[in-house]
Every structure is written in C-alpha cells, then in structure tokens.
mmCIF file of C-alpha atoms in Angstrom:
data_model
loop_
_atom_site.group_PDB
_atom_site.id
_atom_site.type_symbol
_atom_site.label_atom_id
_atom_site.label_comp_id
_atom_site.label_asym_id
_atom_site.label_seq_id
_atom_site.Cartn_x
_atom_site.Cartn_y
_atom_site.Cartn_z
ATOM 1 C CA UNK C 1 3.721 8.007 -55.935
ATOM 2 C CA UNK C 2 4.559 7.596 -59.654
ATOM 3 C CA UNK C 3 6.331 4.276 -59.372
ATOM 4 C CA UNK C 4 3.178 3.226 -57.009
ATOM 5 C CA UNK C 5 0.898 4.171 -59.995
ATOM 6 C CA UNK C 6 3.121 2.875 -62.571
ATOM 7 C CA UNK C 7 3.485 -0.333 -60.509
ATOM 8 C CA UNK C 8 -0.687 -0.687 -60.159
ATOM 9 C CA UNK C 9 -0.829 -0.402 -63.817
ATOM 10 C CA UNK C 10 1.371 -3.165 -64.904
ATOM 11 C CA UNK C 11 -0.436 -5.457 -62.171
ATOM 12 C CA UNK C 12 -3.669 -4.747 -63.037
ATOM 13 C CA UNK C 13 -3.794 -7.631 -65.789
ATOM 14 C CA UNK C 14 -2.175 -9.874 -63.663
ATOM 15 C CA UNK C 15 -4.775 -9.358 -61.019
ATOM 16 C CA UNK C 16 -7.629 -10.023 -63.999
ATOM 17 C CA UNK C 17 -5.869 -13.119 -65.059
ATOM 18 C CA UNK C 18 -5.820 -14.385 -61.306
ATOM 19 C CA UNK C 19 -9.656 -13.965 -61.200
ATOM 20 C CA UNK C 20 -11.004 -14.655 -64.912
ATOM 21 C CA UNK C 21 -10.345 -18.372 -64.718
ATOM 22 C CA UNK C 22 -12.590 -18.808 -61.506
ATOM 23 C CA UNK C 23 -15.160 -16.634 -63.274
ATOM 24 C CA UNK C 24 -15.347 -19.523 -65.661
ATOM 25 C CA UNK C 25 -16.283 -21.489 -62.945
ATOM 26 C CA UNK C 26 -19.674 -20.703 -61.862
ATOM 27 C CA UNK C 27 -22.744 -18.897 -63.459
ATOM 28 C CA UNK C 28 -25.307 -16.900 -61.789
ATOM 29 C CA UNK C 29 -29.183 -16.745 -62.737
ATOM 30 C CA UNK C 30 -31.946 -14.228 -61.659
ATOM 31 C CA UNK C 31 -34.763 -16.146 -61.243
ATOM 32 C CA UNK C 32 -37.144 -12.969 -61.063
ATOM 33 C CA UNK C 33 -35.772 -11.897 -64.191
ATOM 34 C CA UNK C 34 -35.069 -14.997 -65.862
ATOM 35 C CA UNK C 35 -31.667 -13.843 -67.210
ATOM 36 C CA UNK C 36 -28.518 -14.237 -66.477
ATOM 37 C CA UNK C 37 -26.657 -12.393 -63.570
ATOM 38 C CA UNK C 38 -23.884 -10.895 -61.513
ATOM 39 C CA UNK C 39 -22.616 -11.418 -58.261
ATOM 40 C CA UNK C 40 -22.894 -7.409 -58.625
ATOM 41 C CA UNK C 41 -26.457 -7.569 -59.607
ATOM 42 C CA UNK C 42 -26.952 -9.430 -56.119
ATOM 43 C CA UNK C 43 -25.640 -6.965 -54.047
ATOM 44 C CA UNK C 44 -27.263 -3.765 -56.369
ATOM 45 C CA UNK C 45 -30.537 -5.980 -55.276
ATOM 46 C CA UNK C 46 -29.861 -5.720 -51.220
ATOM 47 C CA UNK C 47 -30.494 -2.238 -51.434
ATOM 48 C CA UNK C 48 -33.938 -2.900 -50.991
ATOM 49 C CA UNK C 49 -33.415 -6.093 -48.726
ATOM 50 C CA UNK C 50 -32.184 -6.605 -44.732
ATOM 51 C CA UNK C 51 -30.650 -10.100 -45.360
ATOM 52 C CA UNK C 52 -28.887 -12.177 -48.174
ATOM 53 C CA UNK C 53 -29.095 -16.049 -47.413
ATOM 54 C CA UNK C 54 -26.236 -18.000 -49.151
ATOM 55 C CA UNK C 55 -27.734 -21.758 -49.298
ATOM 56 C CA UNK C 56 -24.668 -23.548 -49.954
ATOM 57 C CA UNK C 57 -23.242 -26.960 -50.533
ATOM 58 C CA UNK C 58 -20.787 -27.843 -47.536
ATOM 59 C CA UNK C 59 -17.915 -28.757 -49.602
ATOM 60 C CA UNK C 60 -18.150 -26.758 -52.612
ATOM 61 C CA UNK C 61 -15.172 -25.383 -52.903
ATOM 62 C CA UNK C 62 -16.422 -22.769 -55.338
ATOM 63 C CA UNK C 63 -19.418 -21.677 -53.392
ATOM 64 C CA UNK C 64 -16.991 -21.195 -49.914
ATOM 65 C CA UNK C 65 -14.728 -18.658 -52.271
ATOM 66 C CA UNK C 66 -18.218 -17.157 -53.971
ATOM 67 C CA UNK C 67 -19.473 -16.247 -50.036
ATOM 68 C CA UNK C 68 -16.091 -14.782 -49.278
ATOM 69 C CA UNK C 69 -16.492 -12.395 -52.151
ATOM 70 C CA UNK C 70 -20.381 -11.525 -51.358
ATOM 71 C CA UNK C 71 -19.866 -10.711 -48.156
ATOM 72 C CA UNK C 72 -16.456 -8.780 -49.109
ATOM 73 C CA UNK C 73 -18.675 -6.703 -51.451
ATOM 74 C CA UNK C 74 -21.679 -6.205 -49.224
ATOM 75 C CA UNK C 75 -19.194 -5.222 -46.390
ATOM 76 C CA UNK C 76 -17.408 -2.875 -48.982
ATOM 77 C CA UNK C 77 -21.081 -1.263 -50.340
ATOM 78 C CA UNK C 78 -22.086 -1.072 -46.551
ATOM 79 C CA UNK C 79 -19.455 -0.326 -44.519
ATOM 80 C CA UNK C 80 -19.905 -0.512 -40.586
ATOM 81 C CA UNK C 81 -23.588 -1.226 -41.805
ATOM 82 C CA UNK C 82 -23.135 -5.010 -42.681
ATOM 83 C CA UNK C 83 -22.998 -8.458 -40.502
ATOM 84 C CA UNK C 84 -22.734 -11.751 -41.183
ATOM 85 C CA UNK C 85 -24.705 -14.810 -39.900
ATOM 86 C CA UNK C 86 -23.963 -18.384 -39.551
ATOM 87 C CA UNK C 87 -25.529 -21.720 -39.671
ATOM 88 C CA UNK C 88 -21.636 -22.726 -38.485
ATOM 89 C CA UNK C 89 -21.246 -21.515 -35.159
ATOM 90 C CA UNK C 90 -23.970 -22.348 -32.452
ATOM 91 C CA UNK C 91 -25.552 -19.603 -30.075
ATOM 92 C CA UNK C 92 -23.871 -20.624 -26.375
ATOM 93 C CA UNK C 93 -20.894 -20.096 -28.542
ATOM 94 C CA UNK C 94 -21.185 -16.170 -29.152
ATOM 95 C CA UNK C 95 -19.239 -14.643 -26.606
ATOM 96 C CA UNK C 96 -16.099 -16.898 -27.840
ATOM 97 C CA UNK C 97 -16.793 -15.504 -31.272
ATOM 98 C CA UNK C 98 -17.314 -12.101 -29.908
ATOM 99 C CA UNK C 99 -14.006 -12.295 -27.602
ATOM 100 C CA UNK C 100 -12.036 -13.425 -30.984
ATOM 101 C CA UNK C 101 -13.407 -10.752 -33.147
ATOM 102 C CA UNK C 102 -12.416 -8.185 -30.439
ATOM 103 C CA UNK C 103 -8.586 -10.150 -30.256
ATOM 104 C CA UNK C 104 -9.464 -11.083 -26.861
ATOM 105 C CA UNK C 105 -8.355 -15.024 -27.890
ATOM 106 C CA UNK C 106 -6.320 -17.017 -29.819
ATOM 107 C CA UNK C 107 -8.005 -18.099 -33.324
ATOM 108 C CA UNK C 108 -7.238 -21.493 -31.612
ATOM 109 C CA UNK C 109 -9.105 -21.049 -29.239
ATOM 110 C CA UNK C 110 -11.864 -19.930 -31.052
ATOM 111 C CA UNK C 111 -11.845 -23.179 -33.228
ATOM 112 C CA UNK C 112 -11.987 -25.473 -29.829
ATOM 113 C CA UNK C 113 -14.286 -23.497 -27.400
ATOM 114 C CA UNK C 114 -16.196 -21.828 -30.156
ATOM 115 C CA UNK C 115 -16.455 -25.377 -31.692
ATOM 116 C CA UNK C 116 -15.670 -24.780 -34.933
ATOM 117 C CA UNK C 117 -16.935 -26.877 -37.712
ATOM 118 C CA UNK C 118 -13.679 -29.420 -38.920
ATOM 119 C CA UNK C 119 -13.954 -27.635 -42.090
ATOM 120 C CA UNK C 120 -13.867 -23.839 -40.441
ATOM 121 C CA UNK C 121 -10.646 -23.125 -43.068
ATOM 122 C CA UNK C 122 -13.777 -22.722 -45.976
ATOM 123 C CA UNK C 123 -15.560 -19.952 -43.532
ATOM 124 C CA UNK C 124 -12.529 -18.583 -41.996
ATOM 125 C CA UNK C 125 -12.216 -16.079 -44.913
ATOM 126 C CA UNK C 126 -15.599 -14.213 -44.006
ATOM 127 C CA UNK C 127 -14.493 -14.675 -40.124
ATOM 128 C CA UNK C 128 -11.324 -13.122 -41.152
ATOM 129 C CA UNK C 129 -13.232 -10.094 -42.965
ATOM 130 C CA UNK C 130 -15.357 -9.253 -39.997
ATOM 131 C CA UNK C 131 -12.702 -9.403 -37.996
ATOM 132 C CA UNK C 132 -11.084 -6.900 -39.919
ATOM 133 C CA UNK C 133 -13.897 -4.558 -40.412
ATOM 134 C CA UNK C 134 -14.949 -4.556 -36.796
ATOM 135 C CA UNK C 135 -18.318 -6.110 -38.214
ATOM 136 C CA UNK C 136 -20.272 -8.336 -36.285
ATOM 137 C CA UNK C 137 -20.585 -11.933 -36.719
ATOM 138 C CA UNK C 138 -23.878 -13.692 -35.286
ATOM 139 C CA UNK C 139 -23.569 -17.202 -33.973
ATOM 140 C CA UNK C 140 -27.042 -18.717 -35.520
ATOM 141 C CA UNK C 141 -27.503 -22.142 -34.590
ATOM 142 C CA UNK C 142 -29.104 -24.271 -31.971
ATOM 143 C CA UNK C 143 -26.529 -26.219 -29.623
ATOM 144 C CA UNK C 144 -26.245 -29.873 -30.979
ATOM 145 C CA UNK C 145 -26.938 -31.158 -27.720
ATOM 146 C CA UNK C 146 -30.784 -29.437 -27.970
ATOM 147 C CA UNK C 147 -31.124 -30.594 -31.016
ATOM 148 C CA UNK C 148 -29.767 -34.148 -30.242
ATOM 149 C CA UNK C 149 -32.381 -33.779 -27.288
ATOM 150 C CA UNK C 150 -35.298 -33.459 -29.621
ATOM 151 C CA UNK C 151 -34.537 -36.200 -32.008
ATOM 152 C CA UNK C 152 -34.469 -38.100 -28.897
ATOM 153 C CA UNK C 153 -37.333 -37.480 -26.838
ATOM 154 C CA UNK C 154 -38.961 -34.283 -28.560
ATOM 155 C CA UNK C 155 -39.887 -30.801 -28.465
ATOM 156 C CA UNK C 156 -41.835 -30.791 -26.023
ATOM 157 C CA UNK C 157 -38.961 -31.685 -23.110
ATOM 158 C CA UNK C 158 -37.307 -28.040 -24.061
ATOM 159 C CA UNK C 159 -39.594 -26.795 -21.535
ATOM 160 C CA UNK C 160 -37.798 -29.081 -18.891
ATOM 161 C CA UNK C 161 -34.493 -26.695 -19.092
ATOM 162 C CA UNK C 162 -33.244 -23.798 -17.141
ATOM 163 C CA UNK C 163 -33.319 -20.338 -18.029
ATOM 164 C CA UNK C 164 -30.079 -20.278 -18.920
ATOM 165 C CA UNK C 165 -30.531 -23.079 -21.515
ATOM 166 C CA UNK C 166 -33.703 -21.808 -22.851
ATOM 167 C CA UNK C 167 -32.066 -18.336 -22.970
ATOM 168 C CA UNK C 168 -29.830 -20.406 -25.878
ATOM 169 C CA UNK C 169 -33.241 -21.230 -27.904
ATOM 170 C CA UNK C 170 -35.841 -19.349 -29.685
ATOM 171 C CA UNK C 171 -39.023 -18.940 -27.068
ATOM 172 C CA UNK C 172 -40.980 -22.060 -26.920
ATOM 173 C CA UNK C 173 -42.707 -24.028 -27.797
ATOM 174 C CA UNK C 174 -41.143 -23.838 -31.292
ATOM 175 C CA UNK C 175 -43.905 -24.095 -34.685
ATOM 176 C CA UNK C 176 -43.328 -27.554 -36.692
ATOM 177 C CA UNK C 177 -43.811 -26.280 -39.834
ATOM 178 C CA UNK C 178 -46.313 -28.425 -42.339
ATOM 179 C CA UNK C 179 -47.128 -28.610 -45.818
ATOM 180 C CA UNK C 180 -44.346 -27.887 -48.589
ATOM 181 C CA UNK C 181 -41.192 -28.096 -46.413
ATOM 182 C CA UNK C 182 -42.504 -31.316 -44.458
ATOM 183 C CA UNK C 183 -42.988 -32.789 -47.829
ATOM 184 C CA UNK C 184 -39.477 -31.777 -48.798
ATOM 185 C CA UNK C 185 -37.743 -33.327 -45.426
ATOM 186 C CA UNK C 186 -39.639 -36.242 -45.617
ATOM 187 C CA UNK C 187 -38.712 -37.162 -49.416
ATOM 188 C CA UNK C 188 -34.951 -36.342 -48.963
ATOM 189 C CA UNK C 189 -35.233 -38.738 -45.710
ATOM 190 C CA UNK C 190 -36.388 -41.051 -47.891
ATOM 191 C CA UNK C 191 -40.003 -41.103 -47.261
ATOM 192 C CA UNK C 192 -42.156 -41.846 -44.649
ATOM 193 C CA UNK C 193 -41.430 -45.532 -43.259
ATOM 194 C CA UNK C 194 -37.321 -44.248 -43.302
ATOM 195 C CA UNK C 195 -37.859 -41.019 -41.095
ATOM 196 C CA UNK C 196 -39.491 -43.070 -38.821
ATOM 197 C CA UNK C 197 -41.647 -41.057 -35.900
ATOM 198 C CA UNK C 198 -41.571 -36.455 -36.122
ATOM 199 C CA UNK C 199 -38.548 -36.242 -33.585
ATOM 200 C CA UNK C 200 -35.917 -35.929 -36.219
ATOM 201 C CA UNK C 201 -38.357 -33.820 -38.061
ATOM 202 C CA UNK C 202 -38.920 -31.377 -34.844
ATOM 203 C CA UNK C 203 -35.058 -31.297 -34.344
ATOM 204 C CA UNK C 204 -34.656 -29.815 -37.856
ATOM 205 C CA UNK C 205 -37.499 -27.436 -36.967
ATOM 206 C CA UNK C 206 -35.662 -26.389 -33.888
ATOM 207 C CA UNK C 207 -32.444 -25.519 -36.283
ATOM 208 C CA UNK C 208 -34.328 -23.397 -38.447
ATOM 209 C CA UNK C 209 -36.103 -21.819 -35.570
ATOM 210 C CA UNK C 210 -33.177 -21.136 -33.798
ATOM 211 C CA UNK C 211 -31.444 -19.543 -37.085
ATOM 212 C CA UNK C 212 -34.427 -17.592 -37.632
ATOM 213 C CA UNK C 213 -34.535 -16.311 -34.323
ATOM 214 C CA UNK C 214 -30.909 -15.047 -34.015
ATOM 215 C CA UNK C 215 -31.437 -13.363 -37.182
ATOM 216 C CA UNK C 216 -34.155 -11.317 -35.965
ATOM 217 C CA UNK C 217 -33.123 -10.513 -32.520
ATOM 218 C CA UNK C 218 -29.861 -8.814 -34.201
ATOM 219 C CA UNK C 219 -32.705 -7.177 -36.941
ATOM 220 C CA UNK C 220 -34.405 -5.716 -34.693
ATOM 221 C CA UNK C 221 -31.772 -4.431 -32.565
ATOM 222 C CA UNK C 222 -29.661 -3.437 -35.240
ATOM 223 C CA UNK C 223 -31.986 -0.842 -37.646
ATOM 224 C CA UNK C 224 -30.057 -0.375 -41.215
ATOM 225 C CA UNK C 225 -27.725 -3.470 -41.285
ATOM 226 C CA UNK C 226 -27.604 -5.645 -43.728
ATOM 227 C CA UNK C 227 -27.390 -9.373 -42.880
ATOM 228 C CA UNK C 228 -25.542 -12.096 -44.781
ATOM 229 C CA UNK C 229 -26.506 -15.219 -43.603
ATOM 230 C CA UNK C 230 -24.764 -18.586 -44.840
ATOM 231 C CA UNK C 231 -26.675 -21.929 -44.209
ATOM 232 C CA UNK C 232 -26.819 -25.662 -46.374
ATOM 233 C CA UNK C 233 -29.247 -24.994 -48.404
ATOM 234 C CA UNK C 234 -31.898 -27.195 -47.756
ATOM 235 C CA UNK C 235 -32.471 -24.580 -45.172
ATOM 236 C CA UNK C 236 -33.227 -21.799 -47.164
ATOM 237 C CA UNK C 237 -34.710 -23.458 -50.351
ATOM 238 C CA UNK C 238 -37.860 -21.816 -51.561
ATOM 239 C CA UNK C 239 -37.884 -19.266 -48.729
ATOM 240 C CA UNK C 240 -38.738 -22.379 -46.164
ATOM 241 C CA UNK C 241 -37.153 -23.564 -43.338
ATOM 242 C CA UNK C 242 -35.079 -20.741 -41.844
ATOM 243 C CA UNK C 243 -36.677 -17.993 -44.324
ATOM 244 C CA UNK C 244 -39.587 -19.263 -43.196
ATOM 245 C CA UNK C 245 -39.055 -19.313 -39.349
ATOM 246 C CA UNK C 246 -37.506 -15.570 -39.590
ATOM 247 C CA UNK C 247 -40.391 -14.241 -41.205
ATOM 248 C CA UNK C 248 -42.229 -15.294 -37.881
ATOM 249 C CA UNK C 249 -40.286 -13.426 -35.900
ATOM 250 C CA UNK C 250 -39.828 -10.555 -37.802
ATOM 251 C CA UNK C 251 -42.391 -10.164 -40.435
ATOM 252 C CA UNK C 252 -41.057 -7.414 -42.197
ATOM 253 C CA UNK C 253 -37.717 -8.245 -42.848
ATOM 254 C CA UNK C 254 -36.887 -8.306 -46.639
ATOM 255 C CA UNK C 255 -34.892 -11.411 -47.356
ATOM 256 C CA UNK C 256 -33.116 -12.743 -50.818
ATOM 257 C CA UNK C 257 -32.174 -16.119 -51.236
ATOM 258 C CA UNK C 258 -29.429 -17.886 -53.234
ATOM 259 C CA UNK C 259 -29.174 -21.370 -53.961
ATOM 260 C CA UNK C 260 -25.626 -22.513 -54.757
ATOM 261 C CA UNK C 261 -25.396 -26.118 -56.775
ATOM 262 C CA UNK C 262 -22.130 -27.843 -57.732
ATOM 263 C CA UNK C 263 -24.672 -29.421 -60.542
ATOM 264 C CA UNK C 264 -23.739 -31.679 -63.224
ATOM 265 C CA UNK C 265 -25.970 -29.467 -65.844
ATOM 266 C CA UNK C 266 -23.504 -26.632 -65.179
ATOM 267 C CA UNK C 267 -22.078 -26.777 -68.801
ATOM 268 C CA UNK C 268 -25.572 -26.571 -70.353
ATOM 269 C CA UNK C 269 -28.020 -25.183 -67.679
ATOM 270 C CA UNK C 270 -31.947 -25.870 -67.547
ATOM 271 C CA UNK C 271 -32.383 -22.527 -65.292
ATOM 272 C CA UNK C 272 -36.041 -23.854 -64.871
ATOM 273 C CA UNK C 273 -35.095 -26.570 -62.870
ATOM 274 C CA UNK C 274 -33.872 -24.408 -60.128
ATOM 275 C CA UNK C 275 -35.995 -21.348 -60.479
ATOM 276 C CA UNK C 276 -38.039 -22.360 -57.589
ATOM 277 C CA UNK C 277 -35.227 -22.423 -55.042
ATOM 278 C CA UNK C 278 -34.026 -18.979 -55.299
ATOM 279 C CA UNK C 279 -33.806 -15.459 -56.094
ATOM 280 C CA UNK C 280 -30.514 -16.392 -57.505
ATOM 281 C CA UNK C 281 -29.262 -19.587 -58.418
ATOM 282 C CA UNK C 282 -26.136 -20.316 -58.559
ATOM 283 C CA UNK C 283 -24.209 -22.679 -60.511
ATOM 284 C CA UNK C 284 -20.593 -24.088 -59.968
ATOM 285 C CA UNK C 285 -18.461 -26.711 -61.714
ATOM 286 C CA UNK C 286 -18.833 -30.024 -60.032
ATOM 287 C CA UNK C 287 -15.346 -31.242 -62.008
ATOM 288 C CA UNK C 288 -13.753 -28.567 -59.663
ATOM 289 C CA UNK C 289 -11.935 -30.247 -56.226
ATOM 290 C CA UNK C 290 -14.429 -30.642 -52.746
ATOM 291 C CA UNK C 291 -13.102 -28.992 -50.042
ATOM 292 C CA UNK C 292 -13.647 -32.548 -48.037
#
C-alpha cells in the first residue's frame, strides 16, 4: 500500500504534464456570464439541467477528445444516473447498440449492422465509457433512407409506411420549423435559388425531429437522468433545430447547449461573435490535425 501511494505520487506530475498541453488547446466561454469557463463549470451547471448538447465539428479532433471528457465527468458526477445520445447512430439501429453494450456482439459487428459512421474511432471513446458503466446509449437519428425519402418526394409520403417504419420516426406529420432556423438553412445552402424546392429543407426537419423525439421518449421514461447528447452543430445552434424540436415534445426539459468551433480567432477570441450559439462556446485550435 505504501509503494502504491509512493508510486501515485511520483506520477501525479506526469499525469498533469500529459493533460496541460491539450488544455492549451481549447478555451471555454460562458455566454450567460460573459466570462471565461471550465469544462467543470459545465457540468456544476447540469445540476439544474436534464440534457447537455455538444454541437460539434465532425472532424475536430479536439472537440471528439473534449466530449469524451464531458461525458466521463457527467458519468463520474452522476453515476448510474447519466446517458448519452447520438446524432451518430440511427434509431432501427438500437437494439445492435443495446446488444453491444450488454456484450451480446462483437464491436465489429456493431460498426457494420449498427452502421457506424466511417469515423466511429472519434465516438468510440464515449461508446466505450457507457459500455463500461452499464449506462445507456440512445440511438437518435432518423434512418437515412427516411430522410433520403423526403428530400425526394417529401414529408408528406411518411404517412405511406408501415407501422413498423413509422414506429422508427417521431409521430407524424412532423412541424417544418419557420422563421430564424429556415433563415439559417437556407443561407448556409446558399440561398434560395441553390436549395431549390422545401424537400431538402423537410428532410433536415425530419433529423431534428427525430433527435428530438428520442431524446424525450428516454426523458420521460427515465425521471433523474441526465442526457448528453452529441450532434453537428448546426443542429443545436441557438437552441433551434433539435433543441427546438425536443422542447415540443417535452416542454419542460432543461437543456444547455455548447457550440464547439475549430475557429481561426482562437488565439485572440471575439466571444461576441459566438455568444448567440450557446450556453458555452467552445473554442479549439484549428492548427491542430482533423480527424479526416
């Protein structure tokens, strides 16, 4: 027991040098506050909130290892009290998730019949953690080939499926939000005569929706938990899209929202740039490696 203490001693600096230098590599803002922040100060702040979104960058390496340690820390503050949600795994998929989590399957089988993203090695970490933990893990999104269907031919043909299929969706017909976050779609489309007709509009509509929806059906079945829920951010900007859609179905969930940037200010922040898009922003070095 001495040599173990003794031992834990000498590493301890070894451990802080292995962690300072990524420190260095991203800075976190409370909008609310309009000071500088903590990834601690995030998680002190779900005490009185049911679910953290993380709107991230897909290949931000930085922001991929900054998730890993959220959810670490929420899972560590609420143990057996915390699950995590993802835009990366669609809902038909869940009982291949479920059946890994439980060691049922093969991780390889996971990545084919769960159909992984090709860049699952950035999320396995969290995946990992859960799996660990015996914490749940929700599979969020709509099935591409629903989605595909609306940009195709539109909403309104949902109501042509099965039960089964429709049992995959959010109940329909599915809200097209307006105002703010059509404004936002259509400019990074690049405006109106580029998008074309709504159908690509509805489709994204139908991901939020079906995010939103997944995250409160395991809400409301699931009183005390806290949700971590990790999405591109365009989702989750400003509280729209999915925030937006969740609220719907559960209008008294309590939701904070980071935005994660690999920005080119990062050296020299404006905070006010970002402070509309989150609780917390979240700055990382763009000079840093993309994980594709």
């Amino acid at each position: 027991m001495k040599f173990a203490a003794v031992l834990s001693l000498l590493l301890l600096p070894l451990f802080a040098l292995c962690q300072e230098p990524m420190a260095q590599h991203y800075k976190v803002y409370n909008t609310v506050k309009k000071s500088a922040a903590t990834l601690d100060d995030i998680i002190n702040d779900m005490g009185k909130a049911d679910v953290l979104f993380f709107g991230e960058e897909h290949n931000d390496s930085t922001g991929h290892y900054l998730e890993q340690v959220l959810f670490k820390k929420l899972a560590d503050k609420y143990p057996a009290k915390t699950a995590l949600s993802m835009e990366m795994f669609q809902t038909d998929c869940q009982t291949v998730l479920n059946e890994y989590l439980a060691g049922f399957i093969r991780e390889k089988n996971l990545i084919a019949e769960g159909r992984a993203w090709k860049n699952y090695k950035d999320y396995r970490p969290m995946v990992e953690t859960a799996k660990e933990a015996h914490l749940p893990v929700v599979a969020a999104n709509a099935p591409t080939r629903y989605t595909n269907m609306v940009t195709r031919v539109g909403l309104t043909d949902l109501q042509k499926l099965d039960a089964k299929a429709k049992a995959w969706l959010p109940p329909l017909p599915i809200d097209t939000a307006t105002g703010p976050y059509y404004e936002k779609f259509v400019t990074i489309m690049g405006g109106h005569s580029a998008m074309g007709n709504l159908k690509i509009y509805q489709s994204q509509n139908l991901w939020d929706a079906t995010m939103g929806y997944s995250i409160a059906q395991f809400y409301k079945a699931n009183k005390g938990f806290k949700i971590f829920q990790v999405n591109g951010g365009f989702h989750s900007e400003e509280k729209l899209g999915t925030v937006a859609q969740l609220k719907k179905y559960a209008p008294s969930v309590k939701v904070i929202n980071i935005g994660a940037y690999a920005d080119e200010s990062f050296e020299n922040p404006d905070w006010t740039k970002f402070a509309k898009f989150g609780d917390y922003i979240i700055l990382t070095d763009p000079k840093l490696p993309k994980t594709f």
